[in-house]
Coordinates of C-alpha atoms in Angstrom, one line a residue:
X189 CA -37.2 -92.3 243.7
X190 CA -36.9 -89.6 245.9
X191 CA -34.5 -87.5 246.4
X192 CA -33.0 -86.7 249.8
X193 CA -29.8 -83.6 250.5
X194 CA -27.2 -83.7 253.6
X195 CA -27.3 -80.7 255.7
X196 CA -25.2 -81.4 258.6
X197 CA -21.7 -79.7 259.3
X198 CA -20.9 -76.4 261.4
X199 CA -19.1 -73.0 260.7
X200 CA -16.2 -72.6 259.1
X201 CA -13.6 -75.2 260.3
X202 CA -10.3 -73.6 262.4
X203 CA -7.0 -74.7 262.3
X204 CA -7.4 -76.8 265.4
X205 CA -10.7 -78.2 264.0
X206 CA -8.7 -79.7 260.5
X207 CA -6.1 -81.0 262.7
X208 CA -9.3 -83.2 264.7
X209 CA -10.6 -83.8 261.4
X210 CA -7.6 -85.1 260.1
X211 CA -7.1 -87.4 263.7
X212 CA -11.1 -88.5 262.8
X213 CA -10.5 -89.8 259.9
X214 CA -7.1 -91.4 259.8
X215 CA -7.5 -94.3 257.6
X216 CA -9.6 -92.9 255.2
X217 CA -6.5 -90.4 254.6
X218 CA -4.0 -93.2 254.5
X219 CA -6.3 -94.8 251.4
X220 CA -6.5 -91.3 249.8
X221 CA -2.6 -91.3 250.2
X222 CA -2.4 -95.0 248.5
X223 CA -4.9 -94.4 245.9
X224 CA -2.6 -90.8 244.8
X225 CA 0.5 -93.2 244.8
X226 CA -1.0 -95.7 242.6
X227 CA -2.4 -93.1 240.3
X228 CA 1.6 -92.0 240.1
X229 CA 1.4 -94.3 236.6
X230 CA -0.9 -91.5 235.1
X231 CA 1.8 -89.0 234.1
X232 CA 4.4 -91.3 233.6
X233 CA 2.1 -93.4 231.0
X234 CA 1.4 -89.8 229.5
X235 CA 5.0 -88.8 228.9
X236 CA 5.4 -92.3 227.2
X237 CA 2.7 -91.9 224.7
X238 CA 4.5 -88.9 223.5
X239 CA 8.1 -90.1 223.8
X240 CA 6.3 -92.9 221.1
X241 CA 4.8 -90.5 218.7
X242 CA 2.0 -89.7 220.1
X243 CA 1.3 -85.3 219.8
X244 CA -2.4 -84.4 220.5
X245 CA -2.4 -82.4 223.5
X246 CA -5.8 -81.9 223.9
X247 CA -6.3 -85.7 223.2
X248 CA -3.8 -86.4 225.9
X249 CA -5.3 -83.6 228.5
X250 CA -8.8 -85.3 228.0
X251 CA -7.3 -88.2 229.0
X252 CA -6.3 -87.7 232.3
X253 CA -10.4 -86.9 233.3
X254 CA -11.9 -89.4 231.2
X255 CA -11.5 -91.8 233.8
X256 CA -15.2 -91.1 235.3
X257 CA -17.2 -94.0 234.1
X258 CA -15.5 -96.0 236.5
X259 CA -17.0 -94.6 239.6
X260 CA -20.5 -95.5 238.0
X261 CA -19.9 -99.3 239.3
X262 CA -19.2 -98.3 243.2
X263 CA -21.7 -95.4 242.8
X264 CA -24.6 -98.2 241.7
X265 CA -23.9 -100.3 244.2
X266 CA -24.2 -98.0 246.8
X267 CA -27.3 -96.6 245.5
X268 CA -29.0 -100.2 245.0
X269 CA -28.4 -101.0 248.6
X270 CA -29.6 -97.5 249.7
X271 CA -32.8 -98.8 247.5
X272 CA -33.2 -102.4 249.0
X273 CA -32.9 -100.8 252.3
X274 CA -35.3 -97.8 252.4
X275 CA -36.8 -98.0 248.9
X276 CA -35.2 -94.6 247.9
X277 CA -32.1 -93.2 246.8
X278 CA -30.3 -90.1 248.6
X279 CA -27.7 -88.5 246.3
X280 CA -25.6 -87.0 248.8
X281 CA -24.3 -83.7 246.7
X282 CA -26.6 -80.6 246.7
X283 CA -27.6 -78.8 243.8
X284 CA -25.3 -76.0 245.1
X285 CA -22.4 -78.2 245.4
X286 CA -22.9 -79.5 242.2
X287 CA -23.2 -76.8 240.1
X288 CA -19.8 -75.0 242.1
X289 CA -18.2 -78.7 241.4
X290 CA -18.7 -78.1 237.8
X291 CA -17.4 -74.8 237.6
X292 CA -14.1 -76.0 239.3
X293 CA -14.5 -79.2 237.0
X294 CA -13.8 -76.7 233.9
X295 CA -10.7 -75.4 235.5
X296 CA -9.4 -78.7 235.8
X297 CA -9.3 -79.3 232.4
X298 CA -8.0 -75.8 231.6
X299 CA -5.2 -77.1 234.6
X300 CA -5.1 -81.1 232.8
X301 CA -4.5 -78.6 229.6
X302 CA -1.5 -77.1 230.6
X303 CA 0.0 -79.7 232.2
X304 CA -0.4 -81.9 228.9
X305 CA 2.7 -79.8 227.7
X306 CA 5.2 -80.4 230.8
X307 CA 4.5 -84.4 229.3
X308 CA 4.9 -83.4 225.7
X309 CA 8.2 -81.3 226.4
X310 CA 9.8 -81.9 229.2
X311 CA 11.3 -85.4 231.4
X312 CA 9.3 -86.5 233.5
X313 CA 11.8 -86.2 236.5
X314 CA 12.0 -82.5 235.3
X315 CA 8.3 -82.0 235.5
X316 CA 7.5 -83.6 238.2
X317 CA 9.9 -81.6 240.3
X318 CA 8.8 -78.4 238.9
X319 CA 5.0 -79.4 239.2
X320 CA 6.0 -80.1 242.8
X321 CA 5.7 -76.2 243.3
X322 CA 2.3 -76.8 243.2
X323 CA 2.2 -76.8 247.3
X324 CA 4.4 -73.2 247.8
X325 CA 0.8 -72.0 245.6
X326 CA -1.7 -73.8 247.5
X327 CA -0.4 -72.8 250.4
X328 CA -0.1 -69.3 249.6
X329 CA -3.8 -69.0 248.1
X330 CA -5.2 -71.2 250.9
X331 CA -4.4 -68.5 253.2
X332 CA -6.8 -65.7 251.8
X333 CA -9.2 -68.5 250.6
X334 CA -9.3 -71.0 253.7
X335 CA -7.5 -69.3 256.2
X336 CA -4.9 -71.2 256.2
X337 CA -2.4 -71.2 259.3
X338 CA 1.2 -70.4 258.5
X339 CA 3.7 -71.9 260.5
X340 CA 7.3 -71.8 260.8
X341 CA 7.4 -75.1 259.3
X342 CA 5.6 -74.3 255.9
X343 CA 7.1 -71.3 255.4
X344 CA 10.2 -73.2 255.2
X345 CA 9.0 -76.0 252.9
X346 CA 7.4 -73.0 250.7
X347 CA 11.2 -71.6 250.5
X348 CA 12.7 -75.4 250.0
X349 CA 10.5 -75.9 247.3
X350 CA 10.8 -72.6 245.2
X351 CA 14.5 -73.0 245.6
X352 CA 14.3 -76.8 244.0
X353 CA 12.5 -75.1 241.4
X354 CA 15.2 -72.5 241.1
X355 CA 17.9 -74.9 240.7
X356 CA 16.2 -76.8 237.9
X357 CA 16.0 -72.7 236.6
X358 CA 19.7 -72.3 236.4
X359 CA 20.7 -75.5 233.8
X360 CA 16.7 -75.2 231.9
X361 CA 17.9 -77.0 228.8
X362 CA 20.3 -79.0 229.9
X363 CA 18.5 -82.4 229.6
X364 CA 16.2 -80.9 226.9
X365 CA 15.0 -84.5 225.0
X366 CA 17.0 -85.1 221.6
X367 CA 15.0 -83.4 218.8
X368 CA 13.1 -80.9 220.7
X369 CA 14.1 -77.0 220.1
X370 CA 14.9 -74.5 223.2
X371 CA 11.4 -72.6 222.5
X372 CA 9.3 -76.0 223.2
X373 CA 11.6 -76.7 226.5
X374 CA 10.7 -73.2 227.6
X375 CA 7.1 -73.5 227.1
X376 CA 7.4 -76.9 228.5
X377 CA 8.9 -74.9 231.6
X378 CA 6.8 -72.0 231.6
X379 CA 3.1 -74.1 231.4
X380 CA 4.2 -76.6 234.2
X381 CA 4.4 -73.3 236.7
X382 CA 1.2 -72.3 235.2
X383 CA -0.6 -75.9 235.8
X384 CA 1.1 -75.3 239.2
X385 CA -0.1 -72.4 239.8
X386 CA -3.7 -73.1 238.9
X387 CA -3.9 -76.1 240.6
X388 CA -2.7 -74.9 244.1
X389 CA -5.2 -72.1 243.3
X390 CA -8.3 -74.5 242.8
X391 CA -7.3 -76.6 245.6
X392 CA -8.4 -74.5 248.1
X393 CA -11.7 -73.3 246.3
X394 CA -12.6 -77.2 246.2
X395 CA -11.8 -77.3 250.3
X396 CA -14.3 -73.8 250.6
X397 CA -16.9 -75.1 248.7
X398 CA -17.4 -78.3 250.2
X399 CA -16.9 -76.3 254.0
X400 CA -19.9 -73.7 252.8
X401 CA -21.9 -76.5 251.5
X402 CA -22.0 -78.1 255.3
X403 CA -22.8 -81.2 253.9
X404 CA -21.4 -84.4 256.3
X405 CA -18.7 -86.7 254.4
X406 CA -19.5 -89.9 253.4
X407 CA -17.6 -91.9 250.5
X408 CA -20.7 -91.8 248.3
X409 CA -20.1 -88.0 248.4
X410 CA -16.4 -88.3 247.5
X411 CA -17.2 -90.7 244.7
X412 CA -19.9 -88.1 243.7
X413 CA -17.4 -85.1 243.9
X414 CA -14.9 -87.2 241.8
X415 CA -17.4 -88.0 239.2
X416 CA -18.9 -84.3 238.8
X417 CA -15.0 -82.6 238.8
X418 CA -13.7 -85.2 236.2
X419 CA -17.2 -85.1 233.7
X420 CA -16.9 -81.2 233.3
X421 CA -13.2 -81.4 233.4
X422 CA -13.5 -84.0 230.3
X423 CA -16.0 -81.9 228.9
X424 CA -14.2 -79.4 228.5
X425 CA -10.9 -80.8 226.8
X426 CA -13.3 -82.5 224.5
X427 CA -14.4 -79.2 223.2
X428 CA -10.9 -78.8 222.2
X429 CA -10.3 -81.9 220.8
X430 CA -13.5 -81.4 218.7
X431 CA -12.1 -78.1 217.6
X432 CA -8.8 -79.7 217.0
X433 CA -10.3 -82.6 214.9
X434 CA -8.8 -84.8 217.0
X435 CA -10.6 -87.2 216.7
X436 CA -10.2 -87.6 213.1
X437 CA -6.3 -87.8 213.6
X438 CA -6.4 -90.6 216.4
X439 CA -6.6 -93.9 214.2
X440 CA -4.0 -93.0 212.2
X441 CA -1.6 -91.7 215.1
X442 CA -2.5 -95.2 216.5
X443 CA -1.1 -97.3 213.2
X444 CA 1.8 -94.9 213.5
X445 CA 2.4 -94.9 217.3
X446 CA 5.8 -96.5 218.1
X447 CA 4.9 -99.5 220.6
X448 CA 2.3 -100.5 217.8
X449 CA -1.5 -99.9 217.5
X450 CA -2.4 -102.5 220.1
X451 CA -0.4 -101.1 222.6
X452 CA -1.5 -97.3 221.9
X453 CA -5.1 -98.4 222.7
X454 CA -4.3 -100.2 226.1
X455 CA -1.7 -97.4 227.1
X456 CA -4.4 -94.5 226.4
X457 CA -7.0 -96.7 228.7
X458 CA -4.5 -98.0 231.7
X459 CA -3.8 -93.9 231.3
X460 CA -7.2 -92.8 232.1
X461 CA -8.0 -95.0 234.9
X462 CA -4.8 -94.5 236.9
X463 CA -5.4 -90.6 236.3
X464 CA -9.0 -91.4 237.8
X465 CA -7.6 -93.5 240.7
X466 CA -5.0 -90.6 241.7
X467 CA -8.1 -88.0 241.2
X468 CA -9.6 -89.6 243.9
X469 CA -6.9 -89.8 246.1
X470 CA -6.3 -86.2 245.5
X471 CA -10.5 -85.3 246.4
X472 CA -10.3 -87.8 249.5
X473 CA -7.4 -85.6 250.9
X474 CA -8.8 -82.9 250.1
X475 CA -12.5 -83.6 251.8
X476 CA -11.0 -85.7 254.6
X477 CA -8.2 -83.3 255.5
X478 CA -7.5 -80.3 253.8
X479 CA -6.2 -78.2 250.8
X480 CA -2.7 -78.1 251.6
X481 CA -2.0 -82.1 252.8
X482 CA -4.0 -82.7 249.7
X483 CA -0.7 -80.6 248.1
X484 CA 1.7 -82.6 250.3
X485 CA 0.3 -85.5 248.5
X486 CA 0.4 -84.6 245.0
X487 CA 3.8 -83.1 245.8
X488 CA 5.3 -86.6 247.5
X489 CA 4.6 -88.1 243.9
X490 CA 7.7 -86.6 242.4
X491 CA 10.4 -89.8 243.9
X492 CA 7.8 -92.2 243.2
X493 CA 7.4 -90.5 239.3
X494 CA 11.4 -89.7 239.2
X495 CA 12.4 -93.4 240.0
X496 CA 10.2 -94.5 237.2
X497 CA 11.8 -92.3 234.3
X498 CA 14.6 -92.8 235.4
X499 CA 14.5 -96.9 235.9
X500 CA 12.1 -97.2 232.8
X501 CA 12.7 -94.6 230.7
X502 CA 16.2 -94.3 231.0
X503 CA 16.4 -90.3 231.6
X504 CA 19.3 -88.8 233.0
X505 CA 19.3 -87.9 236.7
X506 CA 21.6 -85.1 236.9
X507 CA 23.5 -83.5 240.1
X508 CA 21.5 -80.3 239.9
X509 CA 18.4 -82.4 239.6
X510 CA 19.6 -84.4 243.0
X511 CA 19.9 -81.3 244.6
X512 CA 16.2 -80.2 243.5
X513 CA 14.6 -83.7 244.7
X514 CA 16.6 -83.2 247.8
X515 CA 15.3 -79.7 248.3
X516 CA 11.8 -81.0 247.7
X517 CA 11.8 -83.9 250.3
X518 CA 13.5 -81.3 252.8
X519 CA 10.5 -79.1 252.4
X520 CA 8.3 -82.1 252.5
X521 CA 10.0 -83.3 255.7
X522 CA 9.8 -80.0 257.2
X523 CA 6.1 -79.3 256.5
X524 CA 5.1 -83.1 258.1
X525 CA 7.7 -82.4 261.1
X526 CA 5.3 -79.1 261.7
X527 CA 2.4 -80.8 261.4
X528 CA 3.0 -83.6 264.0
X529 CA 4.5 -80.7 266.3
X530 CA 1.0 -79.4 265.8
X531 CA -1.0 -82.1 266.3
X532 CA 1.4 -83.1 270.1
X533 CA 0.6 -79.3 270.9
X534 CA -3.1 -79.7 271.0
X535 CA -3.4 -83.1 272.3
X536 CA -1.4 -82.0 275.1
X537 CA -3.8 -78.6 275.4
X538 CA -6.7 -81.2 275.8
X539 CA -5.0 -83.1 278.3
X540 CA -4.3 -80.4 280.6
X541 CA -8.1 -79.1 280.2
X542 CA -9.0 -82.5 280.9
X543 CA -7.4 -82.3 284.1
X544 CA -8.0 -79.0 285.1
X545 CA -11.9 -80.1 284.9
X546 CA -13.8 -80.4 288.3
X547 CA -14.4 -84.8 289.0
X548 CA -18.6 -84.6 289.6

């Protein structure tokens, strides 16, 4: 089989270049957007399995990037009809890409770490709302990595966001889960910022590399950035797990899991490939748009997540936690209102140089 590397994209993208990006490839964005939202069962089948007994955090981390051998079955087909057609196969990442891809792929799983305690710890509705702080960091490190333009409109859904966070700040404990002592909530609190922090941080190194590699987007590329991310990502939280003995202490946390041992193996599965399906989401925003609507996505999770612990789990919605969620979908409003504003502006611009061009 031979094999065959893309070498076809331009200088580093502008501002006004995403936003023509982002018009380009419209529906692809809106399935990236549907595939996060149906992922939103990952963390919310992860806070069950500890709510149930359920305690290895490493296990649990692995878990939400173990979800790769499901892109093998679109990724064959595509390269068996690549085959039939022109009797070789063109892989469509670079080694340069590749090898960056796994790099970032480890601090996914040091991210899928830390997050793994917000589930063990904290309500879902809690987390959610403070993982949601996620954009105010990939905003902020997206302007020395990317460039990234800050408007009015961000800056406001930065502050929105932070103060959500805030508010959840000023009554930490108050819906701490029955059995669980203040230390644990607090490091509950404390790692969600961090997996916040990290991920808004490797957002925008996932949007660099992929701009320096200048390699033209195609799904089979996406697939192949999913798979590469997620397989080092795994890789890594199994080195923990291995160190953890993990795997010794899974059958019996299985006999002993709440919901019975059938139901902890098809919860730990439906867990892994809705993670995968919302990792993919997450890369297609990222590769078809950019680092910070891939945040806006991730970030527009949190109703979707809240209404299921609170319908399904039965956790307590609080005032103060009202006032967060509003705070967060004012941001998210505000950033999107920006955004269109944006995209009118520079439609307009090409307009007016359309008609200020000389008729041949």
């Amino acid at each position: 089989m031979e094999l065959n590397k893309h070498h076809d994209i331009e200088h580093p993208p502008s501002h006004h270049h995403h936003q023509q990006q982002q018009q380009k490839h419209l529906p692809r964005i809106i399935l990236s957007f549907t595939l996060l939202f149906l992922g939103a069962g990952g963390p919310f089948l992860l806070r069950v399995y500890f709510i149930h007994g359920g305690s290895r955090k490493w296990f649990s981390s692995w878990l939400q990037m173990s979800g790769w051998p499901v892109l093998l079955l679109p990724l064959s087909f595509s390269y068996l009809r690549q085959y039939k057609q022109a009797k070789k196969v063109s892989f469509c990442m670079s080694p340069k890409l590749t090898l960056a891809c796994s790099f970032l792929g480890l601090f996914f799983g040091l991210d899928s770490y830390l997050f793994t305690f917000s589930s063990a710890y904290l309500p879902v509705s809690t987390a959610s709302i403070l993982f949601s702080t996620q954009l105010a960091f990939t905003a902020f490190f997206s302007f020395f990595i990317v460039r990234q333009r800050f408007t009015a409109c961000l800056v406001n859904a930065i502050v929105l966001l932070m103060m959500g966070s805030v508010a959840l700040g000023l009554r930490a404990g108050g819906d701490r889960p029955e059995g669980e002592s203040n230390a644990e909530y607090w490091m509950g609190f404390v790692m969600t910022l961090g997996a916040a922090a990290l991920y808004g941080l490797v957002m925008p190194l996932i949007q660099l590399v992929y701009e320096k590699s200048k390699q033209k987007m195609s799904f089979e590329l996406l697939l192949e950035v999913s798979l590469v991310i997620a397989f080092f990502a795994a890789g890594f939280c199994l080195v923990g797990m291995l160190i953890n003995n993990d795997f010794q202490a899974i059958p019996k946390e299985a006999r002993e899991f709440g919901l019975g041992e059938t139901k902890y193996y098809i919860l730990i599965v439906c867990d892994a490939i809705l993670w995968q399906v919302c990792n993919i989401g997450l890369y297609g925003l990222l590769l078809y748009a950019s680092s910070v609507l891939a945040g806006i996505g991730t970030a527009l999770l949190v109703p979707l997540v809240q209404a299921l612990a609170v319908i399904l789990l039965d956790e307590k919605f609080s005032e103060l936690k009202g006032l967060a969620l509003a705070l967060t979908i004012w941001g998210f409003a505000s950033y999107l209102y920006g955004e269109y504003r944006q995209t009118k502006k520079i439609k307009k611009m090409k307009e007016s140089v359309a008609l200020e061009l000389p008729v041949p």
